[in-house]
Short mmCIF file of C-alpha atoms in Angstrom, two decimals:
data_model
loop_
_atom_site.label_atom_id
_atom_site.label_comp_id
_atom_site.label_asym_id
_atom_site.label_seq_id
_atom_site.Cartn_x
_atom_site.Cartn_y
_atom_site.Cartn_z
CA UNK A 109 34.55 94.33 192.92
CA UNK A 110 34.23 92.51 196.12
CA UNK A 111 33.32 88.90 196.05
CA UNK A 112 29.95 89.82 198.40
CA UNK A 113 29.23 92.23 195.28
CA UNK A 114 30.03 89.21 192.50
CA UNK A 115 27.56 87.00 194.55
CA UNK A 116 24.93 89.18 193.82
CA UNK A 117 25.56 89.62 190.05
CA UNK A 118 26.37 85.68 189.74
CA UNK A 119 22.44 85.59 191.56
CA UNK A 120 21.34 87.69 188.69
CA UNK A 121 23.24 85.95 185.93
CA UNK A 122 21.44 82.55 187.09
CA UNK A 123 18.32 83.97 187.27
CA UNK A 124 18.82 85.41 183.01
CA UNK A 125 20.50 82.17 182.02
CA UNK A 126 17.53 79.72 183.70
CA UNK A 127 14.93 82.29 182.24
CA UNK A 128 16.25 82.41 178.51
CA UNK A 129 16.66 78.41 178.90
CA UNK A 130 13.22 77.81 180.05
CA UNK A 131 12.06 80.75 177.49
CA UNK A 132 13.68 78.08 174.55
CA UNK A 133 15.81 81.10 173.49
CA UNK A 134 18.95 79.40 172.61
CA UNK A 135 20.13 82.65 170.92
CA UNK A 136 19.87 84.76 174.07
CA UNK A 137 21.29 81.73 176.13
CA UNK A 138 24.37 81.89 173.60
CA UNK A 139 25.04 85.63 174.33
CA UNK A 140 25.53 84.80 178.00
CA UNK A 141 28.99 83.26 176.76
CA UNK A 142 32.31 85.08 175.62
CA UNK A 143 33.67 84.95 172.15
CA UNK A 144 36.31 82.45 173.17
CA UNK A 145 34.09 80.59 175.80
CA UNK A 146 33.80 76.42 176.44
CA UNK A 147 31.02 74.51 177.26
CA UNK A 148 32.64 71.09 178.85
CA UNK A 149 29.38 68.83 178.49
CA UNK A 150 28.98 65.58 180.45
CA UNK A 151 29.55 62.76 178.24
CA UNK A 152 30.33 64.86 175.25
CA UNK A 153 33.62 66.59 173.85
CA UNK A 154 34.02 70.23 174.30
CA UNK A 155 32.14 72.94 172.74
CA UNK A 156 34.14 76.11 171.43
CA UNK A 157 32.97 79.57 170.44
CA UNK A 158 29.56 81.27 169.60
CA UNK A 159 28.26 79.14 166.24
CA UNK A 160 28.87 75.77 167.90
CA UNK A 161 27.43 76.83 171.31
CA UNK A 162 24.62 78.38 169.64
CA UNK A 163 24.18 74.88 167.89
CA UNK A 164 24.63 73.05 171.13
CA UNK A 165 22.16 75.09 173.14
CA UNK A 166 19.38 74.70 170.15
CA UNK A 167 19.97 70.89 170.35
CA UNK A 168 19.45 70.88 174.19
CA UNK A 169 16.64 72.58 174.01
CA UNK A 170 14.80 70.78 171.25
CA UNK A 171 15.47 67.69 173.37
CA UNK A 172 12.92 68.57 175.44
CA UNK A 173 15.04 69.88 178.58
CA UNK A 174 12.87 72.22 180.43
CA UNK A 175 13.06 73.65 184.09
CA UNK A 176 16.61 74.57 184.42
CA UNK A 177 17.72 75.72 187.43
CA UNK A 178 21.09 76.65 188.77
CA UNK A 179 21.55 77.43 192.37
CA UNK A 180 24.57 79.18 193.75
CA UNK A 181 27.07 77.57 196.50
CA UNK A 182 29.86 79.67 196.36
CA UNK A 183 30.83 82.83 193.99
CA UNK A 184 34.48 84.78 194.23
CA UNK A 185 35.73 87.57 192.19
CA UNK A 186 39.56 88.36 191.03
CA UNK A 187 39.78 91.28 188.94
CA UNK A 188 38.25 90.38 185.74
CA UNK A 189 37.82 86.74 186.33
CA UNK A 190 35.20 85.37 188.83
CA UNK A 191 33.58 82.01 189.31
CA UNK A 192 30.74 80.36 190.80
CA UNK A 193 30.31 76.69 192.23
CA UNK A 194 26.67 75.51 192.44
CA UNK A 195 24.04 72.90 191.82
CA UNK A 196 21.68 72.97 188.42
CA UNK A 197 18.52 70.64 187.82
CA UNK A 198 16.05 70.34 184.89
CA UNK A 199 14.03 67.83 183.59
CA UNK A 200 12.62 65.73 180.65
CA UNK A 201 9.09 64.83 180.06
CA UNK A 202 8.81 61.55 177.75
CA UNK A 203 6.47 60.48 175.17
CA UNK A 204 4.42 58.81 178.00
CA UNK A 205 4.13 62.34 179.62
CA UNK A 206 6.60 61.04 182.35
CA UNK A 207 8.75 63.32 184.21
CA UNK A 208 12.46 62.85 184.53
CA UNK A 209 14.75 65.00 186.80
CA UNK A 210 18.60 65.29 186.50
CA UNK A 211 20.92 67.64 188.78
CA UNK A 212 24.37 67.90 189.26
CA UNK A 213 27.47 70.03 190.22
CA UNK A 214 27.84 73.01 188.20
CA UNK A 215 30.83 75.79 187.75
CA UNK A 216 30.80 78.58 186.11
CA UNK A 217 34.34 80.62 185.32
CA UNK A 218 33.36 84.46 184.11
CA UNK A 219 35.31 87.03 182.09
CA UNK A 220 34.52 90.87 182.44
CA UNK A 221 34.11 92.37 179.28
CA UNK A 222 34.96 95.62 178.05
CA UNK A 223 31.60 97.29 178.71
CA UNK A 224 31.51 96.13 182.39
CA UNK A 225 29.48 92.97 181.66
CA UNK A 226 30.32 89.66 182.82
CA UNK A 227 30.32 86.72 180.51
CA UNK A 228 30.85 83.21 180.85
CA UNK A 229 34.34 81.58 179.87
CA UNK A 230 33.53 77.89 180.52
CA UNK A 231 30.66 76.26 181.85
CA UNK A 232 31.31 72.43 183.28
CA UNK A 233 28.75 70.61 184.90
CA UNK A 234 28.10 66.59 185.56
CA UNK B 291 87.17 114.45 193.45
CA UNK B 292 85.95 114.31 189.53
CA UNK B 293 86.36 110.54 189.60
CA UNK B 294 84.65 109.78 192.81
CA UNK B 295 81.73 111.81 191.17
CA UNK B 296 81.71 109.86 187.88
CA UNK B 297 81.63 107.00 190.21
CA UNK B 298 79.04 107.72 192.37
CA UNK B 299 76.79 108.49 188.51
CA UNK B 300 77.91 105.34 187.46
CA UNK B 301 76.77 103.23 190.66
CA UNK B 302 73.53 105.19 190.61
CA UNK B 303 72.73 104.56 187.29
CA UNK B 304 73.12 100.84 187.41
CA UNK B 305 71.08 100.80 190.43
CA UNK B 306 68.06 102.72 188.65
CA UNK B 307 68.69 100.16 185.67
CA UNK B 308 68.60 97.15 188.10
CA UNK B 309 65.50 98.47 189.96
CA UNK B 310 63.69 99.21 186.57
CA UNK B 311 64.32 95.58 185.47
CA UNK B 312 62.99 94.24 188.85
CA UNK B 313 59.83 96.74 188.36
CA UNK B 314 59.32 95.17 184.81
CA UNK B 315 59.63 91.92 186.30
CA UNK B 316 57.02 92.21 188.89
CA UNK B 317 54.70 93.97 186.35
CA UNK B 318 55.36 91.45 183.54
CA UNK B 319 52.04 89.39 182.57
CA UNK B 320 53.07 85.71 182.50
CA UNK B 321 52.20 84.23 178.95
CA UNK B 322 50.11 81.66 177.76
CA UNK B 323 53.52 79.96 177.32
CA UNK B 324 54.52 80.42 180.77
CA UNK B 325 51.15 79.44 181.87
CA UNK B 326 51.18 76.06 180.05
CA UNK B 327 54.66 75.24 181.61
CA UNK B 328 53.11 76.15 185.01
CA UNK B 329 50.20 73.84 184.52
CA UNK B 330 52.20 70.95 182.88
CA UNK B 331 54.05 70.87 186.12
CA UNK B 332 51.01 71.30 188.46
CA UNK B 333 49.58 68.40 186.14
CA UNK B 334 52.28 65.81 186.59
CA UNK B 335 53.01 66.66 190.14
CA UNK B 336 48.99 65.50 190.51
CA UNK B 337 49.11 62.72 188.62
CA UNK B 338 52.27 61.12 190.10
CA UNK B 339 50.35 61.45 193.74
CA UNK B 340 47.62 59.96 192.52
CA UNK B 341 49.90 57.25 191.20
CA UNK B 342 50.97 56.84 194.55
CA UNK B 343 48.01 56.88 196.33
CA UNK B 344 49.13 59.67 198.67
CA UNK B 345 46.02 61.02 199.67
CA UNK B 346 48.25 63.46 201.61
CA UNK B 347 49.92 64.98 198.92
CA UNK B 348 47.12 65.14 196.71
CA UNK B 349 45.16 67.42 199.13
CA UNK B 350 48.00 69.33 199.81
CA UNK B 351 47.85 70.58 196.30
CA UNK B 352 44.50 72.10 197.28
CA UNK B 353 43.99 75.86 198.33
CA UNK B 354 42.41 75.80 202.21
CA UNK B 355 39.36 76.88 200.98
CA UNK B 356 39.54 74.05 197.72
CA UNK B 357 36.39 72.24 196.75
CA UNK B 358 36.02 69.41 194.58
CA UNK B 359 32.78 68.99 192.34
CA UNK B 360 33.00 65.37 191.67
CA UNK B 361 30.53 63.67 189.01
CA UNK B 362 27.54 61.86 190.74
CA UNK B 363 28.53 63.30 194.25
CA UNK B 364 28.27 66.02 196.68
CA UNK B 365 30.78 68.93 196.72
CA UNK B 366 33.70 68.49 198.77
CA UNK B 367 35.25 71.56 200.59
CA UNK B 368 38.56 71.87 203.09
CA UNK B 369 41.92 70.01 203.12
CA UNK B 370 40.83 67.05 205.24
CA UNK B 371 37.45 66.15 203.30
CA UNK B 372 39.47 66.41 200.32
CA UNK B 373 42.19 64.28 201.53
CA UNK B 374 38.80 61.69 202.55
CA UNK B 375 37.35 61.50 199.32
CA UNK B 376 40.55 60.58 197.63
CA UNK B 377 41.48 58.44 199.91
CA UNK B 378 38.04 56.97 199.48
CA UNK B 379 38.80 56.38 195.56
CA UNK B 380 42.06 54.70 196.48
CA UNK B 381 40.24 52.29 198.67
CA UNK B 382 38.05 51.89 195.49
CA UNK B 383 40.96 50.83 193.22
CA UNK B 384 41.24 53.84 191.01
CA UNK B 385 44.93 54.02 189.57
CA UNK B 386 46.44 55.67 186.54
CA UNK B 387 44.72 59.32 186.61
CA UNK B 388 46.03 61.57 183.91
CA UNK B 389 45.17 65.05 183.13
CA UNK B 390 45.39 66.20 179.57
CA UNK B 391 45.52 70.05 179.49
CA UNK B 392 43.71 71.52 176.53
CA UNK B 393 43.68 74.96 177.34
CA UNK B 394 45.35 77.89 179.97
CA UNK B 395 44.65 80.99 181.15
CA UNK B 396 46.25 83.26 183.69
CA UNK B 397 44.76 86.49 184.91
CA UNK B 398 46.24 88.40 188.24
CA UNK B 399 46.45 85.50 190.94
CA UNK B 400 44.06 83.24 188.88
CA UNK B 401 45.18 80.54 187.01
CA UNK B 402 42.68 77.90 185.04
CA UNK B 403 43.13 75.02 182.89
CA UNK B 404 40.56 72.93 181.01
CA UNK B 405 41.53 69.48 179.61
CA UNK B 406 40.83 65.90 180.11
CA UNK B 407 41.05 63.33 182.86
CA UNK B 408 40.95 59.56 182.50
CA UNK B 409 41.56 56.99 185.04
CA UNK B 410 41.52 53.40 185.65
CA UNK B 411 39.43 51.28 187.98
CA UNK B 412 41.20 48.15 189.03
CA UNK B 413 39.44 45.24 191.59
CA UNK B 414 39.89 41.78 191.92
CA UNK B 415 36.62 40.57 190.60
CA UNK B 416 36.47 42.06 187.53
CA UNK B 417 38.27 43.56 184.53
CA UNK B 418 40.07 47.12 184.41
CA UNK B 419 37.76 49.48 183.66
CA UNK B 420 38.63 52.69 181.84
CA UNK B 421 36.80 56.32 182.64
CA UNK B 422 37.38 59.61 181.13
CA UNK B 423 35.69 62.60 181.16
CA UNK B 424 36.26 66.59 180.71
CA UNK B 425 37.74 68.79 183.58
CA UNK B 426 38.29 72.14 184.69
CA UNK B 427 40.59 73.27 187.40
CA UNK B 428 40.98 76.72 188.75
CA UNK B 429 43.91 77.75 190.34
CA UNK B 430 44.59 80.64 193.40
CA UNK B 431 48.13 82.10 193.64
CA UNK B 432 49.30 81.42 197.46
CA UNK B 433 50.83 84.21 199.45
CA UNK B 434 54.85 82.10 198.64
CA UNK B 435 54.01 82.06 194.80
CA UNK B 436 52.82 78.69 194.07
CA UNK B 437 49.32 78.07 192.55
CA UNK B 438 46.61 75.31 194.68
CA UNK B 439 43.73 74.43 193.30
CA UNK B 440 40.72 76.26 194.03
CA UNK B 441 38.09 74.58 192.37
CA UNK B 442 38.43 70.93 190.45
CA UNK B 443 35.45 69.93 188.64
CA UNK B 444 35.05 66.54 186.42
CA UNK B 445 32.32 64.93 184.42
#
């Protein structure tokens, strides 16, 4: 797979990830990760494996994080590994109804699965 | 005649064996242990260049298309921009950078590690401040066999 092919794939993966998160479906979000995946959150210890990821995304969604958006900057594939670097943004609405926006850099590493799908092996942002 | 035929046969067998070993070594997948050893050396060299405040040496550890994804800053791509970024941190007083590897993986010409980083900010008018967080580094194998950083992300 060429890197330009993977760029199109990564755009689709971003849309699916954002749609699942914004639909508050933590199980669907978690399904986009490899069984051995790790999330490296900003300001918190690293999270490994499906069960831990399920509760991490459940908690994040319950905290009221909305409008998550991934914007791809660059993507490349090398055999069964691929990555993209990009920007993320999201918002929270506090008890007073004030909207606060957050954003930063994001790096996503993917592993090709036996069925040909790409799943996240690591997800780090700042 | 008979002896020389035997010698030729032995020499041919030896050549076939050497070729077989060479092919095996080229195709043998580096183990996680090998990858860990590679990453350990790369981390030591990186932290050492940081300790010497050598932005030029640090930037030489990145692929020509390497990128930094800094916490709280825009992404930085290319050798000169990367050298300037680290120069800027040294000017602010950042020192004692340490990378601690947690997990390493290697697939073909791509190597990655996730880990932790820490550093100390030393300035004349305040106490030293400790910073730390998570780190992810992706490396690309170069034509000369060395590994250089394609992406370096931290928070």
